[in-house]
mmCIF file with all atom_site columns, C-alpha atoms in Angstrom:
data_model
loop_
_atom_site.group_PDB
_atom_site.id
_atom_site.type_symbol
_atom_site.label_atom_id
_atom_site.label_alt_id
_atom_site.label_comp_id
_atom_site.label_asym_id
_atom_site.label_entity_id
_atom_site.label_seq_id
_atom_site.pdbx_PDB_ins_code
_atom_site.Cartn_x
_atom_site.Cartn_y
_atom_site.Cartn_z
_atom_site.occupancy
_atom_site.B_iso_or_equiv
_atom_site.pdbx_formal_charge
_atom_site.auth_seq_id
_atom_site.auth_comp_id
_atom_site.auth_asym_id
_atom_site.auth_atom_id
_atom_site.pdbx_PDB_model_num
ATOM 1  C CA . MET A 1 1  ? 0.000   0.000  0.000   1.00 40.00 ? 14 MET A CA 1
ATOM 2  C CA . ALA A 1 2  ? 1.392   3.399  -0.972  1.00 43.00 ? 15 ALA A CA 1
ATOM 3  C CA . ARG A 1 3  ? 1.918   5.844  1.821   1.00 46.00 ? 16 ARG A CA 1
ATOM 4  C CA . PHE A 1 4  ? 0.403   9.262  1.262   1.00 45.00 ? 17 PHE A CA 1
ATOM 5  C CA . GLU A 1 5  ? 2.626   12.209 2.076   1.00 48.00 ? 18 GLU A CA 1
ATOM 6  C CA . PRO A 1 6  ? 0.764   15.433 2.920   1.00 46.00 ? 19 PRO A CA 1
ATOM 7  C CA . VAL A 1 7  ? 0.994   18.063 0.228   1.00 44.00 ? 20 VAL A CA 1
ATOM 8  C CA . ASP A 1 8  ? 1.772   21.436 1.768   1.00 56.00 ? 21 ASP A CA 1
ATOM 9  C CA . ARG A 1 9  ? 2.006   23.311 -1.507  1.00 83.00 ? 22 ARG A CA 1
ATOM 10 C CA . ILE A 1 10 ? -1.703  23.167 -2.313  1.00 89.00 ? 23 ILE A CA 1
ATOM 11 C CA . HIS A 1 11 ? -4.115  25.761 -0.976  1.00 93.00 ? 24 HIS A CA 1
ATOM 12 C CA . ILE A 1 12 ? -7.849  25.626 -1.559  1.00 94.00 ? 25 ILE A CA 1
ATOM 13 C CA . ASN A 1 13 ? -9.997  28.677 -0.920  1.00 93.00 ? 26 ASN A CA 1
ATOM 14 C CA . GLY A 1 14 ? -7.124  30.161 1.093   1.00 92.00 ? 27 GLY A CA 1
ATOM 15 C CA . ARG A 1 15 ? -6.788  27.112 3.365   1.00 92.00 ? 28 ARG A CA 1
ATOM 16 C CA . ASP A 1 16 ? -4.223  24.321 3.464   1.00 93.00 ? 29 ASP A CA 1
ATOM 17 C CA . VAL A 1 17 ? -5.344  21.222 1.620   1.00 92.00 ? 30 VAL A CA 1
ATOM 18 C CA . GLU A 1 18 ? -5.296  19.217 4.885   1.00 92.00 ? 31 GLU A CA 1
ATOM 19 C CA . ASN A 1 19 ? -7.825  21.606 6.419   1.00 93.00 ? 32 ASN A CA 1
ATOM 20 C CA . PHE A 1 20 ? -10.104 21.735 3.387   1.00 93.00 ? 33 PHE A CA 1
ATOM 21 C CA . PHE A 1 21 ? -9.947  17.983 2.647   1.00 93.00 ? 34 PHE A CA 1
ATOM 22 C CA . PRO A 1 22 ? -9.343  16.167 5.963   1.00 93.00 ? 35 PRO A CA 1
ATOM 23 C CA . ASN A 1 23 ? -9.868  12.787 4.258   1.00 94.00 ? 36 ASN A CA 1
ATOM 24 C CA . PRO A 1 24 ? -6.517  11.449 2.943   1.00 94.00 ? 37 PRO A CA 1
ATOM 25 C CA . THR A 1 25 ? -8.273  9.758  0.008   1.00 95.00 ? 38 THR A CA 1
ATOM 26 C CA . HIS A 1 26 ? -9.514  13.103 -1.305  1.00 95.00 ? 39 HIS A CA 1
ATOM 27 C CA . ARG A 1 27 ? -6.031  14.607 -0.960  1.00 93.00 ? 40 ARG A CA 1
ATOM 28 C CA . MET A 1 28 ? -4.550  11.628 -2.814  1.00 93.00 ? 41 MET A CA 1
ATOM 29 C CA . ILE A 1 29 ? -7.092  12.034 -5.636  1.00 94.00 ? 42 ILE A CA 1
ATOM 30 C CA . LEU A 1 30 ? -6.372  15.697 -6.213  1.00 92.00 ? 43 LEU A CA 1
ATOM 31 C CA . SER A 1 31 ? -2.577  15.346 -6.025  1.00 91.00 ? 44 SER A CA 1
ATOM 32 C CA . GLU A 1 32 ? -2.392  12.443 -8.530  1.00 94.00 ? 45 GLU A CA 1
ATOM 33 C CA . PRO A 1 33 ? -1.456  14.569 -11.575 1.00 94.00 ? 46 PRO A CA 1
ATOM 34 C CA . LEU A 1 34 ? 1.449   16.132 -9.685  1.00 92.00 ? 47 LEU A CA 1
ATOM 35 C CA . LYS A 1 35 ? 2.674   12.750 -8.412  1.00 92.00 ? 48 LYS A CA 1
ATOM 36 C CA . LEU A 1 36 ? 2.362   11.039 -11.821 1.00 92.00 ? 49 LEU A CA 1
ATOM 37 C CA . THR A 1 37 ? 4.420   13.729 -13.516 1.00 93.00 ? 50 THR A CA 1
ATOM 38 C CA . GLN A 1 38 ? 6.848   13.977 -10.579 1.00 90.00 ? 51 GLN A CA 1
ATOM 39 C CA . LEU A 1 39 ? 6.156   17.708 -10.386 1.00 90.00 ? 52 LEU A CA 1
ATOM 40 C CA . ASP A 1 40 ? 4.744   17.722 -6.852  1.00 82.00 ? 53 ASP A CA 1
ATOM 41 C CA . GLU A 1 41 ? 7.715   19.757 -5.609  1.00 86.00 ? 54 GLU A CA 1
ATOM 42 C CA . ALA A 1 42 ? 7.888   22.027 -8.674  1.00 87.00 ? 55 ALA A CA 1
ATOM 43 C CA . TYR A 1 43 ? 4.640   23.988 -8.390  1.00 88.00 ? 56 TYR A CA 1
ATOM 44 C CA . ASP A 1 44 ? 2.480   25.630 -5.774  1.00 89.00 ? 57 ASP A CA 1
ATOM 45 C CA . VAL A 1 45 ? -1.241  25.248 -6.416  1.00 91.00 ? 58 VAL A CA 1
ATOM 46 C CA . ASP A 1 46 ? -3.854  27.817 -5.395  1.00 93.00 ? 59 ASP A CA 1
ATOM 47 C CA . VAL A 1 47 ? -7.442  26.776 -6.112  1.00 93.00 ? 60 VAL A CA 1
ATOM 48 C CA . THR A 1 48 ? -10.799 28.470 -5.664  1.00 94.00 ? 61 THR A CA 1
ATOM 49 C CA . ILE A 1 49 ? -13.783 26.109 -5.712  1.00 94.00 ? 62 ILE A CA 1
ATOM 50 C CA . HIS A 1 50 ? -17.420 26.175 -4.666  1.00 93.00 ? 63 HIS A CA 1
ATOM 51 C CA . GLY A 1 51 ? -20.451 23.973 -5.053  1.00 92.00 ? 64 GLY A CA 1
ATOM 52 C CA . GLY A 1 52 ? -20.753 20.235 -5.419  1.00 91.00 ? 65 GLY A CA 1
ATOM 53 C CA . GLY A 1 53 ? -19.851 17.563 -2.926  1.00 94.00 ? 66 GLY A CA 1
ATOM 54 C CA . VAL A 1 54 ? -16.463 16.928 -1.380  1.00 94.00 ? 67 VAL A CA 1
ATOM 55 C CA . THR A 1 55 ? -15.586 14.019 -3.686  1.00 94.00 ? 68 THR A CA 1
ATOM 56 C CA . GLY A 1 56 ? -16.703 15.982 -6.740  1.00 95.00 ? 69 GLY A CA 1
ATOM 57 C CA . GLN A 1 57 ? -14.603 18.939 -5.654  1.00 95.00 ? 70 GLN A CA 1
ATOM 58 C CA . ALA A 1 58 ? -11.526 16.711 -5.253  1.00 95.00 ? 71 ALA A CA 1
ATOM 59 C CA . GLY A 1 59 ? -12.084 15.317 -8.745  1.00 95.00 ? 72 GLY A CA 1
ATOM 60 C CA . ALA A 1 60 ? -12.564 18.791 -10.186 1.00 95.00 ? 73 ALA A CA 1
ATOM 61 C CA . VAL A 1 61 ? -9.325  19.999 -8.596  1.00 95.00 ? 74 VAL A CA 1
ATOM 62 C CA . ARG A 1 62 ? -7.510  16.954 -10.015 1.00 95.00 ? 75 ARG A CA 1
ATOM 63 C CA . LEU A 1 63 ? -8.852  17.702 -13.502 1.00 95.00 ? 76 LEU A CA 1
ATOM 64 C CA . GLY A 1 64 ? -7.903  21.372 -13.205 1.00 94.00 ? 77 GLY A CA 1
ATOM 65 C CA . ILE A 1 65 ? -4.352  20.539 -12.118 1.00 94.00 ? 78 ILE A CA 1
ATOM 66 C CA . ALA A 1 66 ? -3.990  18.035 -14.970 1.00 95.00 ? 79 ALA A CA 1
ATOM 67 C CA . ARG A 1 67 ? -5.220  20.568 -17.531 1.00 94.00 ? 80 ARG A CA 1
ATOM 68 C CA . ALA A 1 68 ? -2.884  23.247 -16.178 1.00 93.00 ? 81 ALA A CA 1
ATOM 69 C CA . LEU A 1 69 ? 0.094   20.881 -16.380 1.00 94.00 ? 82 LEU A CA 1
ATOM 70 C CA . ILE A 1 70 ? -0.775  20.044 -20.002 1.00 95.00 ? 83 ILE A CA 1
ATOM 71 C CA . GLU A 1 71 ? -0.942  23.763 -20.801 1.00 94.00 ? 84 GLU A CA 1
ATOM 72 C CA . LEU A 1 72 ? 2.550   24.170 -19.364 1.00 92.00 ? 85 LEU A CA 1
ATOM 73 C CA . ASP A 1 73 ? 3.979   21.087 -21.094 1.00 93.00 ? 86 ASP A CA 1
ATOM 74 C CA . PRO A 1 74 ? 1.900   19.316 -23.793 1.00 94.00 ? 87 PRO A CA 1
ATOM 75 C CA . GLU A 1 75 ? 4.262   16.321 -23.688 1.00 94.00 ? 88 GLU A CA 1
ATOM 76 C CA . LEU A 1 76 ? 2.742   15.386 -20.287 1.00 92.00 ? 89 LEU A CA 1
ATOM 77 C CA . ARG A 1 77 ? -0.611  14.574 -21.895 1.00 94.00 ? 90 ARG A CA 1
ATOM 78 C CA . PRO A 1 78 ? 0.025   10.836 -22.507 1.00 93.00 ? 91 PRO A CA 1
ATOM 79 C CA . VAL A 1 79 ? 1.075   10.311 -18.879 1.00 91.00 ? 92 VAL A CA 1
ATOM 80 C CA . LEU A 1 80 ? -1.931  12.204 -17.531 1.00 91.00 ? 93 LEU A CA 1
ATOM 81 C CA . LYS A 1 81 ? -4.357  10.668 -20.031 1.00 88.00 ? 94 LYS A CA 1
ATOM 82 C CA . ARG A 1 82 ? -3.663  7.188  -18.623 1.00 82.00 ? 95 ARG A CA 1
#
């Protein structure tokens, strides 16, 4: 089983990700694009979200991070598409 390391470089609605998403599964979901591309230490992420449920918000943040990474480097698309 993979051990989840807390991500301290992600802020959601002005709060640390651990405070906004106390469930480690939600934090793992939203940090997947950064982990897959090994860019989790390269970027700080600041997100503003509202509406939807907690799981939907985590998925939306994951999608937004993936799309932003593809904008920065289109060669990451095959890795993130998987």
